[in-house]
Short mmCIF file of C-alpha atoms in Angstrom, two decimals:
data_model
loop_
_atom_site.label_atom_id
_atom_site.label_comp_id
_atom_site.label_asym_id
_atom_site.label_seq_id
_atom_site.Cartn_x
_atom_site.Cartn_y
_atom_site.Cartn_z
CA MET A 1 0.00 0.00 0.00
CA GLY A 2 1.40 3.36 -1.05
CA LYS A 3 0.92 6.68 0.69
CA PHE A 4 -0.02 9.54 -1.60
CA LEU A 5 -0.61 13.23 -1.02
CA VAL A 6 -2.85 14.41 -3.86
CA ALA A 7 -3.55 18.11 -4.43
CA GLY A 8 -5.71 19.54 -7.16
CA VAL A 9 -9.06 20.70 -8.39
CA THR A 10 -12.47 19.52 -7.25
CA GLN A 11 -15.33 20.50 -9.51
CA ILE A 12 -18.96 19.76 -10.25
CA GLU A 13 -19.19 17.91 -13.56
CA THR A 14 -22.19 17.52 -15.82
CA ILE A 15 -21.74 14.98 -18.62
CA VAL A 16 -24.15 15.06 -21.55
CA ARG A 17 -24.48 12.39 -24.25
CA VAL A 18 -25.28 13.88 -27.65
CA ASP A 19 -25.80 12.35 -31.09
CA LYS A 20 -22.80 14.06 -32.61
CA ILE A 21 -20.34 16.88 -32.12
CA PRO A 22 -20.76 19.61 -33.24
CA VAL A 23 -24.29 19.67 -31.87
CA SER A 24 -27.07 20.61 -34.26
CA PHE A 25 -29.52 23.20 -33.02
CA ALA A 26 -32.83 21.97 -31.63
CA PRO A 27 -35.16 23.87 -29.29
CA MET A 28 -35.55 20.79 -27.10
CA THR A 29 -33.81 17.41 -26.93
CA SER A 30 -35.10 14.67 -24.64
CA ALA A 31 -33.11 11.48 -24.04
CA ILE A 32 -33.33 9.09 -21.10
CA ASP A 33 -30.11 8.52 -19.10
CA SER A 34 -28.18 11.06 -21.15
CA ILE A 35 -27.21 13.57 -18.45
CA TYR A 36 -25.07 12.79 -15.39
CA THR A 37 -23.97 15.23 -12.67
CA ALA A 38 -21.50 14.49 -9.86
CA MET A 39 -18.30 15.69 -8.26
CA GLY A 40 -15.19 15.36 -10.37
CA GLY A 41 -11.88 16.96 -11.24
CA ASP A 42 -8.56 15.38 -12.17
CA ALA A 43 -7.11 15.19 -8.67
CA TYR A 44 -10.43 14.11 -7.14
CA ASN A 45 -10.73 11.25 -9.64
CA GLU A 46 -7.10 10.22 -9.12
CA SER A 47 -7.59 10.17 -5.36
CA LEU A 48 -10.60 7.90 -5.72
CA ALA A 49 -8.73 5.52 -8.01
CA LEU A 50 -5.71 5.32 -5.70
CA LYS A 51 -7.97 4.72 -2.70
CA TRP A 52 -9.84 2.04 -4.62
CA LEU A 53 -6.54 0.27 -5.34
CA GLY A 54 -5.80 0.16 -1.61
CA ASP A 55 -3.52 3.16 -1.19
CA ASP A 56 -3.50 5.61 1.70
CA VAL A 57 -4.60 8.95 0.21
CA VAL A 58 -4.69 12.47 1.64
CA PHE A 59 -6.61 14.67 -0.77
CA MET A 60 -6.13 18.44 -0.56
CA SER A 61 -8.36 20.81 -2.50
CA ILE A 62 -10.46 23.97 -2.33
CA VAL A 63 -14.17 24.36 -3.11
CA GLY A 64 -16.92 26.94 -2.79
CA ARG A 65 -17.84 28.33 0.63
CA ASN A 66 -21.36 26.92 0.39
CA GLN A 67 -20.38 23.58 -1.11
CA ASP A 68 -22.06 20.55 0.47
CA LEU A 69 -19.06 18.31 1.23
CA GLU A 70 -21.32 15.27 1.46
CA MET A 71 -21.32 15.32 -2.36
CA ILE A 72 -17.67 14.25 -2.18
CA ASN A 73 -18.80 10.83 -0.95
CA PRO A 74 -22.17 9.77 -2.41
CA PRO A 75 -23.89 7.06 -0.34
CA ASP A 76 -23.82 4.42 -3.09
CA ARG A 77 -20.02 4.41 -3.45
CA LYS A 78 -17.96 1.72 -1.73
CA ILE A 79 -15.03 3.95 -0.83
CA THR A 80 -14.81 7.37 0.78
CA LEU A 81 -12.34 10.22 0.72
CA SER A 82 -11.65 12.26 3.81
CA THR A 83 -12.89 15.84 3.48
CA GLU A 84 -10.63 17.07 6.28
CA TYR A 85 -8.30 18.85 3.88
CA ILE A 86 -10.90 20.09 1.38
CA ILE A 87 -11.22 23.77 2.25
CA PRO A 88 -14.49 25.63 1.42
CA GLN A 89 -13.12 29.11 0.71
CA MET A 90 -13.93 29.97 -2.91
CA ASN A 91 -16.93 32.02 -3.95
CA ASP A 92 -18.22 28.95 -5.82
CA THR A 93 -17.00 25.48 -6.71
CA PRO A 94 -15.52 25.16 -10.22
CA THR A 95 -17.91 23.65 -12.75
CA GLU A 96 -17.47 21.75 -16.00
CA VAL A 97 -19.93 20.56 -18.65
CA VAL A 98 -18.80 17.88 -21.09
CA LEU A 99 -20.62 16.92 -24.28
CA TYR A 100 -19.61 13.58 -25.80
CA ASP A 101 -20.75 11.46 -28.74
CA LYS A 102 -20.46 7.87 -29.92
CA GLU A 103 -17.29 8.66 -31.87
CA ARG A 104 -15.57 9.53 -28.55
CA ARG A 105 -15.38 13.20 -29.42
CA GLN A 106 -15.75 15.64 -26.56
CA GLN A 107 -16.57 19.30 -26.20
CA ILE A 108 -15.80 20.77 -22.79
CA PHE A 109 -17.10 23.94 -21.18
CA GLU A 110 -15.14 24.92 -18.08
CA ASP A 111 -15.80 27.59 -15.46
CA ILE A 112 -13.05 27.67 -12.83
CA LYS A 113 -14.78 30.47 -10.87
CA ASP A 114 -12.26 32.32 -8.66
CA LEU A 115 -9.80 29.40 -8.50
CA ARG A 116 -6.83 31.47 -9.70
CA ASP A 117 -7.34 33.98 -6.89
CA ASN A 118 -7.25 31.39 -4.11
CA SER A 119 -4.33 29.80 -2.27
CA TYR A 120 -4.15 26.77 -0.03
CA ASP A 121 -3.24 26.91 3.67
CA MET A 122 0.20 25.31 3.45
CA SER A 123 0.78 25.24 7.22
CA MET A 124 -0.71 21.75 7.48
CA VAL A 125 1.05 20.28 4.44
CA PRO A 126 4.68 19.60 5.58
CA PRO A 127 3.93 16.86 8.18
CA ILE A 128 1.67 15.09 5.71
CA ALA A 129 4.25 15.36 2.95
CA GLU A 130 6.90 13.94 5.28
CA ASN A 131 4.80 10.79 5.76
CA CYS A 132 3.85 10.19 2.13
CA ASP A 133 5.63 8.24 -0.61
CA MET A 134 4.71 10.58 -3.47
CA VAL A 135 3.12 13.99 -4.04
CA VAL A 136 0.62 13.98 -6.92
CA LEU A 137 -0.35 17.38 -8.29
CA ALA A 138 -2.57 19.13 -10.79
CA ASN A 139 -1.01 22.15 -12.49
CA ALA A 140 -3.42 24.57 -10.80
CA ASN A 141 -1.95 27.77 -9.38
CA PHE A 142 -2.70 26.84 -5.77
CA CYS A 143 -0.68 23.62 -6.21
CA ARG A 144 2.60 25.44 -6.96
CA PRO A 145 3.70 25.72 -3.28
CA PHE A 146 3.35 21.93 -2.95
CA VAL A 147 6.31 21.53 -5.29
CA LYS A 148 8.64 23.27 -2.82
CA VAL A 149 7.31 21.24 0.12
CA ALA A 150 7.85 17.99 -1.78
CA GLN A 151 11.41 19.01 -2.61
CA GLU A 152 12.13 20.01 0.99
CA HIS A 153 11.00 16.55 2.14
CA ASP A 154 12.71 14.73 -0.73
CA LYS A 155 9.48 13.28 -2.08
CA PRO A 156 8.95 12.39 -5.75
CA VAL A 157 6.41 14.51 -7.61
CA ALA A 158 3.94 13.38 -10.27
CA VAL A 159 2.02 15.99 -12.25
CA ASN A 160 -1.01 15.72 -14.51
CA ILE A 161 -0.56 18.59 -16.96
CA ARG A 162 -3.87 17.71 -18.62
CA TYR A 163 -4.06 19.88 -21.76
CA TYR A 164 -0.68 20.92 -23.12
CA ASP A 165 -0.29 24.37 -24.65
CA LYS A 166 3.17 25.30 -25.92
CA GLU A 167 2.39 28.98 -25.45
CA LYS A 168 1.73 28.33 -21.74
CA GLU A 169 4.66 25.98 -21.14
CA LYS A 170 6.63 28.66 -19.31
CA TYR A 171 3.81 28.97 -16.75
CA ASN A 172 4.16 25.26 -15.99
CA ALA A 173 7.95 25.37 -15.70
CA ASP A 174 8.02 24.78 -11.93
CA PHE A 175 5.85 21.67 -12.32
CA LEU A 176 7.81 20.41 -15.32
CA ASP A 177 11.19 20.98 -13.66
CA SER A 178 10.28 19.14 -10.47
CA ALA A 179 8.25 16.16 -11.69
CA LYS A 180 9.59 12.63 -11.69
CA VAL A 181 6.45 11.52 -13.55
CA LEU A 182 4.54 13.65 -16.06
CA TYR A 183 1.21 12.85 -17.70
CA PHE A 184 -0.03 14.66 -20.80
CA SER A 185 -3.01 14.21 -23.11
CA ASP A 186 -2.42 14.65 -26.83
CA ASP A 187 -5.83 16.32 -27.32
CA THR A 188 -4.24 19.71 -27.95
CA LEU A 189 -0.78 18.56 -29.07
CA THR A 190 0.33 20.11 -32.35
CA GLU A 191 3.77 18.51 -32.76
CA ASP A 192 4.89 14.98 -33.50
CA PRO A 193 4.41 12.90 -30.32
CA TYR A 194 7.90 11.38 -30.48
CA ASP A 195 9.45 14.82 -30.93
CA PHE A 196 7.34 16.15 -28.07
CA ILE A 197 8.47 13.44 -25.65
CA ASP A 198 12.10 13.86 -26.68
CA ARG A 199 11.87 17.61 -26.16
CA MET A 200 10.24 17.28 -22.74
CA ALA A 201 12.76 14.67 -21.62
CA THR A 202 15.74 16.66 -22.87
CA THR A 203 14.55 20.01 -21.53
CA TYR A 204 13.40 18.90 -18.08
CA GLY A 205 15.22 15.62 -17.47
CA THR A 206 11.95 13.89 -16.54
CA GLU A 207 12.30 10.23 -15.56
CA ILE A 208 8.84 9.04 -16.69
CA ILE A 209 6.56 10.60 -19.31
CA ILE A 210 3.14 9.25 -20.28
CA LEU A 211 1.40 10.72 -23.31
CA GLY A 212 -2.24 9.65 -23.54
CA GLN A 213 -3.45 9.28 -27.13
CA GLY A 214 -7.12 8.44 -26.65
CA SER A 215 -8.36 5.57 -28.78
CA GLU A 216 -4.85 5.17 -30.23
CA GLY A 217 -3.40 4.15 -26.86
CA LEU A 218 -0.44 5.93 -25.30
CA MET A 219 3.30 6.46 -25.34
CA LEU A 220 5.59 5.65 -22.41
CA TYR A 221 9.03 7.14 -21.87
CA ASP A 222 11.29 5.75 -19.14
CA LYS A 223 14.68 7.42 -18.84
CA SER A 224 16.30 4.74 -16.67
CA GLN A 225 15.29 1.94 -19.06
CA ASN A 226 16.10 3.96 -22.20
CA LEU A 227 12.53 3.23 -23.27
CA ARG A 228 10.21 5.13 -25.57
CA ILE A 229 7.38 2.94 -26.77
CA HIS A 230 3.80 3.11 -28.01
CA TYR A 231 1.08 0.87 -26.57
CA ASN A 232 -2.27 0.29 -28.21
CA THR A 233 -5.46 0.34 -26.17
CA VAL A 234 -6.86 -2.90 -24.83
CA LYS A 235 -10.54 -3.87 -24.56
CA THR A 236 -12.13 -5.14 -21.38
CA ASN A 237 -15.47 -3.32 -21.66
CA GLU A 238 -17.82 -1.72 -24.14
CA VAL A 239 -17.26 2.02 -24.41
CA VAL A 240 -19.88 4.11 -22.62
CA ASN A 241 -17.98 7.28 -21.77
CA THR A 242 -14.26 7.99 -22.01
CA ILE A 243 -14.29 11.02 -19.71
CA GLY A 244 -11.98 10.44 -16.75
CA ALA A 245 -10.10 7.59 -18.41
CA GLY A 246 -6.83 9.53 -18.35
CA ASN A 247 -7.14 10.22 -14.62
CA ALA A 248 -7.80 6.53 -13.97
CA LEU A 249 -4.83 5.50 -16.10
CA PHE A 250 -2.47 7.97 -14.41
CA ALA A 251 -3.51 6.91 -10.90
CA CYS A 252 -3.22 3.20 -11.63
CA PHE A 253 0.21 3.72 -13.16
CA LEU A 254 1.42 5.56 -10.07
CA HIS A 255 0.03 2.85 -7.78
CA TYR A 256 1.95 0.05 -9.50
CA TYR A 257 5.03 2.10 -10.33
CA MET A 258 5.51 3.06 -6.69
CA GLU A 259 4.85 -0.53 -5.66
CA THR A 260 7.20 -2.26 -8.12
CA GLY A 261 9.40 0.38 -9.78
CA ASP A 262 8.57 -1.31 -13.11
CA SER A 263 7.08 1.22 -15.55
CA VAL A 264 6.15 -1.40 -18.16
CA ASN A 265 4.22 -3.53 -15.69
CA ALA A 266 2.58 -0.38 -14.33
CA ILE A 267 1.52 0.95 -17.74
CA LYS A 268 0.01 -2.38 -18.77
CA ASN A 269 -2.08 -2.46 -15.62
CA ALA A 270 -3.01 1.18 -16.19
CA LEU A 271 -4.23 0.45 -19.73
CA LEU A 272 -6.47 -2.28 -18.35
CA PHE A 273 -7.74 -0.06 -15.56
CA ALA A 274 -8.65 2.72 -17.99
CA SER A 275 -10.23 0.35 -20.51
CA TYR A 276 -12.64 -0.94 -17.87
CA LYS A 277 -13.35 2.57 -16.63
CA ILE A 278 -14.74 3.73 -19.98
CA GLY A 279 -17.56 1.22 -19.68
CA TYR A 280 -19.20 3.37 -17.00
CA MET A 281 -20.86 6.77 -16.87
CA GLY A 282 -19.19 9.39 -14.69
CA THR A 283 -15.54 10.22 -14.14
CA SER A 284 -15.35 8.56 -10.71
CA ASN A 285 -17.11 5.26 -11.45
CA GLY A 286 -16.04 1.91 -12.91
CA PHE A 287 -12.77 0.94 -11.26
CA MET A 288 -11.26 -2.55 -11.60
CA THR A 289 -10.16 -4.42 -8.48
CA THR A 290 -6.54 -5.51 -8.16
CA ASP A 291 -7.66 -9.14 -8.61
CA GLN A 292 -9.41 -8.25 -11.86
CA LEU A 293 -6.32 -6.41 -13.04
CA GLU A 294 -4.16 -9.46 -12.41
CA GLN A 295 -6.58 -11.76 -14.23
CA TRP A 296 -6.86 -9.51 -17.27
CA ARG A 297 -3.13 -8.85 -17.36
CA ASN A 298 -2.36 -12.56 -17.39
CA LEU A 299 -4.98 -13.09 -20.10
CA ILE A 300 -3.71 -10.37 -22.42
CA TRP A 301 0.05 -10.27 -21.80
CA GLY A 302 0.68 -13.61 -20.11
CA ILE A 303 1.82 -14.43 -16.61
CA LYS A 304 4.92 -12.51 -15.66
#
């Protein structure tokens, strides 16, 4: 069991299934079981996945002053996250609406409210960082001070950059410089993926880079193993909704990488974990158990 400090955004997510993107105008569209609303956010979803896999997780985030924290842990979910370090200090909780279609296209509308104007109370972070194995961060502004704390306590840092924008790379420099593990999505990538990984690795000296490529799979870079390889997706479930798959993949990778130190074993488990996740509605539903992961891994790649 690993011990993770996870810091990042919590938001209210509404997911809407549509026939196709772009959406054609209609005054009214009625479809049963096509709209789903729940708590979400990259770091929130990663915390849930790590907890599901048996890890000890301290989740640190900020939400709206009037946010009902009971929404963090709906009654029908088998696991719970502590809300002790989720601070209700913003004017409102960030909100996101995601439209998706059967071709796995997405259109996202994001409202981060006053997130950029808020900071986290760092006074309670150092003792928790001292007792964790890894610090997992989103690249939100309020997460920047966590980088320094992790370095002061000699803890490895993993960062989910989410959507990469070359024009904004300089604003992420502190995260990129400090991370042992980086996760990117290629949704907004405009350069060749191999060139992108080589540039990131050369510029920042990152040990592990994961580049999610949606239905095409992913690329894994491991500096210590001199490895840069593409993996196709695997199928364990019918696709219902791919939203949150990247968060699930990243969390599962970190769980097994910290447990074994083997990036290839970890990424294969992560591919399985994400492939099962997309068979469920909602970003925080549909997690495989460790026993299921072992069974599927042996079935697809053989017993190691």
